[in-house]
Coordinates of C-alpha atoms in Angstrom, one line a residue:
M231 CA 129.5 54.8 91.2
N232 CA 132.0 52.7 93.1
L233 CA 130.6 52.5 96.7
P234 CA 132.6 50.6 99.4
N235 CA 131.9 46.8 99.5
H236 CA 132.0 46.7 103.3
V237 CA 131.1 49.3 106.0
T238 CA 132.1 49.2 109.7
L239 CA 129.7 50.7 112.2
V240 CA 130.6 51.8 115.6
D241 CA 127.6 51.6 117.8
V242 CA 127.8 54.6 120.2
G243 CA 124.4 53.9 121.8
P244 CA 125.7 52.6 125.2
R245 CA 127.9 55.8 125.6
D246 CA 126.7 58.7 123.5
G247 CA 123.1 57.6 123.5
L248 CA 122.6 56.7 127.1
Q249 CA 124.7 59.7 128.3
N250 CA 122.0 62.0 127.0
E251 CA 119.2 60.2 128.9
K252 CA 117.7 62.1 131.8
E253 CA 117.5 59.0 134.0
P254 CA 120.6 56.8 134.4
V255 CA 120.3 53.2 133.1
S256 CA 121.4 50.4 135.4
T257 CA 124.8 48.8 134.9
A258 CA 123.2 45.4 134.2
H259 CA 121.0 46.9 131.5
K260 CA 124.0 48.6 129.9
A261 CA 126.0 45.3 129.9
Q262 CA 123.0 43.5 128.4
L263 CA 122.8 46.1 125.7
V264 CA 126.5 45.6 124.8
A265 CA 125.9 41.8 124.8
M266 CA 123.0 42.1 122.4
L267 CA 124.9 44.5 120.1
Q268 CA 127.9 42.1 119.8
G269 CA 125.4 39.3 119.4
A270 CA 124.0 41.1 116.4
G271 CA 127.4 41.3 114.9
L272 CA 128.7 44.7 115.9
K273 CA 132.5 44.6 116.0
E274 CA 133.0 48.1 117.4
I275 CA 131.1 49.4 120.4
E276 CA 131.6 52.6 122.4
V277 CA 130.8 51.4 125.9
T278 CA 131.1 54.3 128.3
S279 CA 132.7 57.6 129.2
F280 CA 135.3 58.3 131.9
V281 CA 134.1 61.8 132.9
S282 CA 133.3 63.4 136.2
P283 CA 130.0 61.9 137.6
K284 CA 129.3 65.4 138.8
W285 CA 128.8 66.5 135.2
V286 CA 127.6 63.2 133.6
P287 CA 125.9 61.1 136.3
Q288 CA 124.6 58.7 133.7
M289 CA 128.2 57.4 133.2
A290 CA 129.1 57.2 136.9
D291 CA 129.2 53.4 136.7
N292 CA 131.8 53.4 133.9
A293 CA 134.3 51.0 135.6
A294 CA 131.4 48.7 136.7
V295 CA 130.1 48.5 133.1
M296 CA 133.5 47.7 131.7
A297 CA 133.8 44.9 134.3
A298 CA 130.3 43.6 133.6
I299 CA 130.6 43.2 129.8
E300 CA 131.5 39.8 128.4
R301 CA 134.2 40.5 125.9
Q302 CA 134.3 38.7 122.6
P303 CA 137.4 38.2 120.4
G304 CA 137.5 40.5 117.5
V305 CA 135.3 43.2 119.1
R306 CA 136.8 46.6 119.8
Y307 CA 135.5 48.2 123.0
S308 CA 136.1 52.0 123.2
V309 CA 135.6 54.6 125.9
L310 CA 135.6 58.4 126.0
T311 CA 138.4 60.0 128.0
P312 CA 138.3 63.8 128.1
N313 CA 141.4 64.3 130.3
M314 CA 144.3 62.5 132.0
K315 CA 142.3 61.7 135.1
G316 CA 139.7 60.0 132.8
L317 CA 142.4 58.1 130.9
E318 CA 144.0 56.9 134.1
S319 CA 140.7 55.5 135.3
A320 CA 139.9 54.0 131.9
L321 CA 143.3 52.2 131.6
L322 CA 142.4 50.1 134.6
T323 CA 139.5 48.7 132.7
R324 CA 141.5 47.7 129.6
P325 CA 139.7 49.4 126.7
D326 CA 140.8 48.7 123.2
E327 CA 140.5 52.3 122.1
V328 CA 140.0 55.7 123.7
V329 CA 138.2 58.7 122.3
V330 CA 139.1 62.3 122.6
F331 CA 137.1 65.2 121.2
A332 CA 137.6 68.8 119.9
A333 CA 135.3 71.2 118.2
A334 CA 135.7 73.0 114.8
S335 CA 133.9 75.9 116.5
E336 CA 135.6 78.2 119.0
A337 CA 132.2 79.2 120.5
F338 CA 131.2 75.6 121.0
S339 CA 134.6 74.7 122.6
Q340 CA 134.2 77.6 125.1
K341 CA 130.6 76.7 125.9
N342 CA 131.1 72.9 126.0
I343 CA 134.4 72.5 127.8
N344 CA 135.3 76.1 128.9
C345 CA 138.5 76.5 126.8
S346 CA 139.6 77.4 123.3
I347 CA 140.2 74.8 120.6
A348 CA 144.0 75.3 121.0
E349 CA 143.7 74.8 124.8
S350 CA 141.6 71.6 124.3
I351 CA 144.2 70.2 122.0
E352 CA 146.9 70.9 124.6
R353 CA 144.9 69.0 127.2
F354 CA 144.5 66.0 124.9
A355 CA 148.2 65.8 123.9
P356 CA 149.3 64.0 127.1
V357 CA 146.2 61.8 126.9
V358 CA 147.2 60.7 123.4
E359 CA 150.8 60.1 124.5
A360 CA 149.8 58.1 127.5
A361 CA 147.3 56.0 125.6
H362 CA 150.0 55.2 122.9
A363 CA 152.4 54.3 125.7
A364 CA 149.9 51.8 126.9
G365 CA 149.5 50.4 123.4
I366 CA 146.0 51.8 122.9
K367 CA 144.6 53.4 119.7
V368 CA 143.2 57.0 119.9
R369 CA 140.1 58.1 118.0
G370 CA 139.5 61.8 117.7
A371 CA 136.0 63.2 117.3
L372 CA 135.7 66.5 115.6
S373 CA 132.4 68.0 116.7
C374 CA 130.4 70.7 115.0
A375 CA 132.2 70.0 111.7
V376 CA 129.5 71.6 109.5
G377 CA 127.4 73.7 111.9
C378 CA 127.4 75.2 115.4
P379 CA 124.5 76.2 117.6
Y380 CA 126.4 79.4 118.5
E381 CA 128.4 80.3 115.4
G382 CA 126.1 78.9 112.7
D383 CA 127.9 77.6 109.5
I384 CA 131.3 76.1 110.0
S385 CA 133.7 76.4 107.0
A386 CA 135.8 73.6 105.6
D387 CA 138.9 75.7 106.4
Q388 CA 137.9 75.7 110.1
V389 CA 137.6 71.9 109.9
E390 CA 141.0 71.5 108.3
R391 CA 142.6 73.6 111.0
V392 CA 141.5 71.3 113.8
V393 CA 142.2 68.2 111.7
L394 CA 145.8 69.3 111.5
L395 CA 145.9 70.1 115.3
M396 CA 144.6 66.6 116.0
K397 CA 147.1 65.0 113.6
G398 CA 149.8 67.0 115.3
I399 CA 149.3 65.4 118.7
G400 CA 149.2 61.9 117.2
V401 CA 145.4 61.1 117.0
D402 CA 145.2 57.9 115.0
H403 CA 141.7 58.1 113.6
L404 CA 139.5 61.1 112.9
G405 CA 135.7 61.1 113.2
V406 CA 134.0 64.0 111.5
A407 CA 130.8 64.8 113.4
D408 CA 127.7 66.8 112.5
T409 CA 126.9 67.3 116.2
I410 CA 123.6 69.3 115.6
G411 CA 122.5 67.5 112.5
V412 CA 122.4 70.5 110.2
G413 CA 124.6 69.1 107.5
T414 CA 123.6 68.4 103.9
P415 CA 125.4 66.2 101.5
R416 CA 127.7 68.6 99.7
K417 CA 128.6 70.5 102.9
V418 CA 129.4 67.2 104.6
Q419 CA 131.6 66.1 101.6
A420 CA 133.5 69.3 101.8
A421 CA 134.3 68.7 105.5
M422 CA 135.2 65.1 104.8
E423 CA 137.5 66.0 102.0
R424 CA 139.6 68.2 104.4
A425 CA 139.9 65.2 106.8
L426 CA 140.9 62.9 103.9
K427 CA 143.7 65.3 102.9
H428 CA 145.5 64.4 106.1
Y429 CA 144.3 61.0 107.1
P430 CA 144.1 57.8 105.1
L431 CA 140.6 56.6 104.1
V432 CA 140.7 53.7 106.5
E433 CA 141.2 56.2 109.4
V434 CA 138.3 58.6 108.7
S435 CA 134.8 58.1 109.9
G436 CA 131.5 60.0 109.9
H437 CA 129.2 60.7 112.9
F438 CA 125.8 62.2 112.0
H439 CA 122.8 63.4 113.9
D440 CA 119.3 63.2 112.3
T441 CA 117.9 66.5 113.6
Y442 CA 116.8 67.7 110.2
G443 CA 116.4 64.2 108.7
Q444 CA 119.6 64.4 106.7
A445 CA 121.7 61.7 108.3
L446 CA 121.2 58.9 105.8
A447 CA 121.7 61.3 102.9
N448 CA 124.9 62.5 104.5
I449 CA 126.2 58.9 105.0
Y450 CA 125.5 58.2 101.4
A451 CA 127.4 61.3 100.4
C452 CA 130.4 60.0 102.4
L453 CA 130.1 56.5 100.8
E454 CA 130.5 58.3 97.5
L455 CA 133.9 59.5 98.7
G456 CA 134.8 55.9 99.8
V457 CA 134.3 56.5 103.5
H458 CA 133.4 53.2 105.1
H459 CA 133.4 53.8 108.8
F460 CA 130.5 55.4 110.7
D461 CA 129.2 56.0 114.2
T462 CA 125.5 55.0 114.7
S463 CA 123.3 54.5 117.7
V464 CA 121.0 51.6 118.3
A465 CA 117.3 52.6 118.4
G466 CA 118.4 56.2 117.7
L467 CA 119.4 56.6 121.3
G468 CA 120.4 60.0 122.4
G469 CA 118.9 63.4 122.0
C470 CA 120.5 66.5 120.6
P471 CA 120.9 68.8 123.6
Y472 CA 121.5 71.9 121.4
A473 CA 118.2 71.5 119.4
K474 CA 115.2 71.3 121.6
G475 CA 113.1 68.2 121.1
A476 CA 115.3 67.0 118.2
T477 CA 116.4 63.4 117.6
G478 CA 120.1 62.7 118.1
N479 CA 122.3 60.1 116.6
V480 CA 121.3 58.3 113.4
A481 CA 119.7 55.0 114.2
S482 CA 121.9 51.9 113.6
E483 CA 118.9 50.0 112.3
D484 CA 118.1 52.6 109.6
V485 CA 121.7 52.7 108.4
V486 CA 122.0 48.9 108.2
F487 CA 118.7 48.7 106.3
M488 CA 120.1 51.3 103.7
L489 CA 123.4 49.5 103.4
N490 CA 121.7 46.2 103.0
G491 CA 119.7 47.7 100.1
L492 CA 122.9 49.0 98.5
G493 CA 124.4 45.5 98.7
I494 CA 127.1 46.7 101.1
E495 CA 128.3 44.2 103.7
T496 CA 128.2 45.1 107.4
G497 CA 128.3 41.7 109.1
I498 CA 125.3 42.8 111.2
D499 CA 122.1 40.8 111.6
L500 CA 119.3 43.4 111.3
D501 CA 116.7 41.3 113.2
K502 CA 119.0 40.9 116.2
L503 CA 119.9 44.6 116.0
V504 CA 116.2 45.4 116.1
D505 CA 115.9 43.1 119.2
A506 CA 118.7 45.1 120.9
G507 CA 117.0 48.4 120.1
A508 CA 113.6 47.1 121.4
F509 CA 115.3 45.9 124.6
I510 CA 116.9 49.2 125.5
S511 CA 113.8 51.2 124.4
G512 CA 111.7 49.0 126.7
V513 CA 114.1 49.8 129.5
L514 CA 113.6 53.5 128.8
G515 CA 109.9 53.1 128.4
R516 CA 109.4 54.4 124.9
P517 CA 109.5 53.1 121.3
P518 CA 112.7 53.2 119.3
V519 CA 113.4 56.3 117.3
S520 CA 114.5 54.2 114.4
R521 CA 111.9 54.1 111.6
V522 CA 113.2 50.8 110.4
A523 CA 112.9 49.2 113.9
R524 CA 109.3 50.5 114.3
A525 CA 108.3 49.2 110.9
L526 CA 109.9 45.8 111.5
L527 CA 108.4 45.5 115.0
A528 CA 105.0 46.4 113.7
K529 CA 105.4 43.8 110.9
R530 CA 106.3 41.1 113.5
A531 CA 103.3 42.1 115.7
G532 CA 101.0 42.0 112.7

């Protein structure tokens, strides 16, 4: 089996993880988390989200966070921009990449952003165009790519339909996301294969939640296809709002441990990554969700 020699991880903890916390985290703590992640060797970090503070108060300090981070050469800092207003605010902070999102499920699109899939793509078209005009890359997140809390199973045909819509508006990179963590390896491969029909391997990534404990298996299934770009979240930050009590994003530490065991390069120092996870978990007043982090921290204490 020819697995990739190198994998790039995008740590989405500062944005996707902290966005799902009940209590907002201070700007200083968010900036410190970003500093520790890049200190651990992360080259791609999703920092914040330019959304209405009315809907997502946890991200109300988006511009302040972008101003507070100490940027390092060779690190890509991305932000979520759901509409033109968000993009306009984001551009003032000089992100390296912006993220837009659409769902493979009509029901999810209606419940989440109050519009159809087609309408959501229409909203994003000017965002993509304006980002490109500013010289900024656009990453598209395709949520509910294998399952939806309202529709249930999502077919590969449904995935491919939205892949084509995103490609049609010029989205540069496509992230296939198992938003509720119900995917299993073959199902995930089927969704990924549809994305790979229309995007080059280097511009396709996976985003997995660990709700049912399948995230590492699903990442391995993607590695078998040659996919070498994944979203992960330090300390397993972020819940899954559509599955009560469930864990959210796969923990960066767990993924790095697995990749290390496979002999796959990441450029990430696992001990420093565990430090970053322990730091933000301490801020939140709870242990890391990451099993690897908990095991290594216990080993240190012992």
